[in-house]
Amino acid sequence: MVTNQNNVVSGQAGGELNLRAQVGDLIRWRETSLSQSFETAVIFYKFVGNVGNELISTPTPRKATACVAVPNTSNPSVPSCQKVDNHYWSSETLSCGSVTYHFHFLIVDRDCKIVGCCSWDPFITIRN
């Protein structure tokens, strides 16, 4: 789990990331595998928040079309752009405090068969 260094409270690149945000910030969660979905993929499928402690809006899945750089075989020093569907979950910070939440995710193989189910419980510290 990683975020921009200036947003880190603790746990950068570890199992328990705690990130800093201000009220009104937009947070996006993206998941990936080490193979970047070539051999296995990771898919968030369920969010569970702190009931009664609504410091962030309920994250919702989003889809956007983005341009990504890809190698250009005819001119290797100038990359080409390719349009791809980009998927992420998005939420807004609503109030100051610390919130722990859980994302449930699937690990799938290249045939989209589920090979594992896991959950993740990072933290957000919201300050102004």
mmCIF file of C-alpha atoms in Angstrom:
data_model
loop_
_atom_site.group_PDB
_atom_site.id
_atom_site.type_symbol
_atom_site.label_atom_id
_atom_site.label_comp_id
_atom_site.label_asym_id
_atom_site.label_seq_id
_atom_site.Cartn_x
_atom_site.Cartn_y
_atom_site.Cartn_z
ATOM 1 C CA MET A 1 0.000 0.000 0.000
ATOM 2 C CA VAL A 2 1.455 3.334 -1.067
ATOM 3 C CA THR A 3 0.478 6.984 -1.325
ATOM 4 C CA ASN A 4 2.312 10.221 -2.098
ATOM 5 C CA GLN A 5 5.032 10.663 0.536
ATOM 6 C CA ASN A 6 3.597 13.978 1.834
ATOM 7 C CA ASN A 7 0.333 12.130 2.693
ATOM 8 C CA VAL A 8 1.967 9.402 4.810
ATOM 9 C CA VAL A 9 1.342 9.272 8.557
ATOM 10 C CA SER A 10 2.899 5.791 8.829
ATOM 11 C CA GLY A 11 3.181 2.464 7.051
ATOM 12 C CA GLN A 12 4.269 3.511 3.544
ATOM 13 C CA ALA A 13 4.684 0.377 1.387
ATOM 14 C CA GLY A 14 3.594 -1.840 4.291
ATOM 15 C CA GLY A 15 0.515 -3.743 5.371
ATOM 16 C CA GLU A 16 -0.987 -0.956 7.528
ATOM 17 C CA LEU A 17 -0.924 2.336 5.631
ATOM 18 C CA ASN A 18 -2.151 5.362 7.573
ATOM 19 C CA LEU A 19 -2.538 8.395 5.332
ATOM 20 C CA ARG A 20 -3.173 12.072 6.023
ATOM 21 C CA ALA A 21 -6.061 13.964 4.439
ATOM 22 C CA GLN A 22 -8.045 17.167 4.945
ATOM 23 C CA VAL A 23 -11.832 17.543 4.995
ATOM 24 C CA GLY A 24 -13.062 17.711 1.411
ATOM 25 C CA ASP A 25 -10.167 15.737 -0.087
ATOM 26 C CA LEU A 26 -10.918 13.140 -2.737
ATOM 27 C CA ILE A 27 -9.396 9.717 -2.139
ATOM 28 C CA ARG A 28 -9.006 7.120 -4.867
ATOM 29 C CA TRP A 29 -8.130 3.486 -4.279
ATOM 30 C CA ARG A 30 -6.599 1.383 -7.029
ATOM 31 C CA GLU A 31 -5.523 -2.214 -6.790
ATOM 32 C CA THR A 32 -2.918 -4.083 -8.795
ATOM 33 C CA SER A 33 -0.889 -7.257 -8.751
ATOM 34 C CA LEU A 34 2.872 -7.420 -9.216
ATOM 35 C CA SER A 35 2.247 -8.656 -12.765
ATOM 36 C CA GLN A 36 -0.101 -5.687 -13.356
ATOM 37 C CA SER A 37 -2.953 -8.089 -14.187
ATOM 38 C CA PHE A 38 -0.930 -10.072 -16.751
ATOM 39 C CA GLU A 39 -0.807 -13.308 -14.734
ATOM 40 C CA THR A 40 -3.061 -12.466 -11.792
ATOM 41 C CA ALA A 41 -5.323 -9.523 -11.089
ATOM 42 C CA VAL A 42 -6.668 -7.974 -7.902
ATOM 43 C CA ILE A 43 -10.240 -6.696 -7.814
ATOM 44 C CA PHE A 44 -11.830 -4.736 -4.945
ATOM 45 C CA TYR A 45 -15.430 -5.862 -4.643
ATOM 46 C CA LYS A 46 -16.748 -4.711 -1.252
ATOM 47 C CA PHE A 47 -16.155 -1.814 1.133
ATOM 48 C CA VAL A 48 -16.978 -1.999 4.859
ATOM 49 C CA GLY A 49 -16.678 1.241 6.855
ATOM 50 C CA ASN A 50 -17.000 2.235 10.458
ATOM 51 C CA VAL A 51 -20.743 2.343 11.072
ATOM 52 C CA GLY A 52 -21.687 5.428 13.079
ATOM 53 C CA ASN A 53 -18.360 7.103 12.325
ATOM 54 C CA GLU A 54 -18.944 8.577 8.876
ATOM 55 C CA LEU A 55 -15.665 10.445 8.399
ATOM 56 C CA ILE A 56 -15.538 9.511 4.717
ATOM 57 C CA SER A 57 -18.320 9.079 2.190
ATOM 58 C CA THR A 58 -19.027 5.495 1.201
ATOM 59 C CA PRO A 59 -16.495 4.610 -1.511
ATOM 60 C CA THR A 60 -18.025 3.753 -4.850
ATOM 61 C CA PRO A 61 -16.490 2.034 -7.862
ATOM 62 C CA ARG A 62 -15.729 4.287 -10.828
ATOM 63 C CA LYS A 63 -14.711 3.734 -14.432
ATOM 64 C CA ALA A 64 -12.850 6.247 -16.569
ATOM 65 C CA THR A 65 -11.148 5.996 -19.936
ATOM 66 C CA ALA A 66 -7.510 7.030 -19.688
ATOM 67 C CA CYS A 67 -4.570 7.263 -22.056
ATOM 68 C CA VAL A 68 -1.520 5.280 -20.974
ATOM 69 C CA ALA A 69 1.944 5.290 -22.458
ATOM 70 C CA VAL A 70 3.008 2.129 -24.295
ATOM 71 C CA PRO A 71 6.226 1.313 -26.169
ATOM 72 C CA ASN A 72 6.392 2.541 -29.749
ATOM 73 C CA THR A 73 8.254 -0.100 -31.776
ATOM 74 C CA SER A 74 8.703 2.193 -34.784
ATOM 75 C CA ASN A 75 10.222 4.990 -32.645
ATOM 76 C CA PRO A 76 11.328 3.591 -29.263
ATOM 77 C CA SER A 77 12.276 6.979 -27.785
ATOM 78 C CA VAL A 78 8.756 8.368 -28.321
ATOM 79 C CA PRO A 79 6.019 6.365 -26.551
ATOM 80 C CA SER A 80 2.581 5.869 -28.034
ATOM 81 C CA CYS A 81 -0.639 6.413 -26.108
ATOM 82 C CA GLN A 82 -3.324 3.791 -25.827
ATOM 83 C CA LYS A 83 -6.833 4.307 -24.427
ATOM 84 C CA VAL A 84 -7.756 1.872 -21.649
ATOM 85 C CA ASP A 85 -10.555 1.581 -19.137
ATOM 86 C CA ASN A 86 -9.359 2.667 -15.699
ATOM 87 C CA HIS A 87 -11.177 1.329 -12.633
ATOM 88 C CA TYR A 88 -10.904 2.718 -9.122
ATOM 89 C CA TRP A 89 -12.959 3.398 -5.991
ATOM 90 C CA SER A 90 -13.556 6.979 -4.911
ATOM 91 C CA SER A 91 -14.563 8.703 -1.654
ATOM 92 C CA GLU A 92 -14.528 12.154 -0.082
ATOM 93 C CA THR A 93 -13.333 13.026 3.419
ATOM 94 C CA LEU A 94 -16.186 14.563 5.452
ATOM 95 C CA SER A 95 -14.997 15.209 9.005
ATOM 96 C CA CYS A 96 -11.836 15.267 11.130
ATOM 97 C CA GLY A 97 -10.728 12.132 12.970
ATOM 98 C CA SER A 98 -9.221 8.732 12.314
ATOM 99 C CA VAL A 99 -11.086 6.057 10.422
ATOM 100 C CA THR A 100 -10.336 2.397 9.843
ATOM 101 C CA TYR A 101 -12.153 0.698 6.998
ATOM 102 C CA HIS A 102 -11.985 -2.613 5.159
ATOM 103 C CA PHE A 103 -11.810 -3.423 1.475
ATOM 104 C CA HIS A 104 -12.532 -6.989 0.415
ATOM 105 C CA PHE A 105 -10.792 -8.098 -2.748
ATOM 106 C CA LEU A 106 -10.478 -11.040 -5.088
ATOM 107 C CA ILE A 107 -7.342 -12.458 -6.624
ATOM 108 C CA VAL A 108 -8.098 -13.876 -10.067
ATOM 109 C CA ASP A 109 -6.009 -15.713 -12.642
ATOM 110 C CA ARG A 110 -5.694 -14.814 -16.318
ATOM 111 C CA ASP A 111 -8.878 -16.789 -17.050
ATOM 112 C CA CYS A 112 -10.755 -14.638 -14.477
ATOM 113 C CA LYS A 113 -11.104 -17.600 -12.122
ATOM 114 C CA ILE A 114 -10.971 -16.693 -8.442
ATOM 115 C CA VAL A 115 -7.857 -18.045 -6.721
ATOM 116 C CA GLY A 116 -8.236 -16.178 -3.430
ATOM 117 C CA CYS A 117 -10.322 -13.769 -1.346
ATOM 118 C CA CYS A 118 -8.775 -11.364 1.149
ATOM 119 C CA SER A 119 -9.460 -8.138 3.029
ATOM 120 C CA TRP A 120 -7.404 -5.057 3.817
ATOM 121 C CA ASP A 121 -7.853 -2.566 6.684
ATOM 122 C CA PRO A 122 -5.918 0.698 6.224
ATOM 123 C CA PHE A 123 -6.418 3.921 8.191
ATOM 124 C CA ILE A 124 -7.032 7.548 7.285
ATOM 125 C CA THR A 125 -6.229 10.434 9.638
ATOM 126 C CA ILE A 126 -8.261 13.482 8.625
ATOM 127 C CA ARG A 127 -7.065 16.867 9.897
ATOM 128 C CA ASN A 128 -7.504 20.463 8.832
#
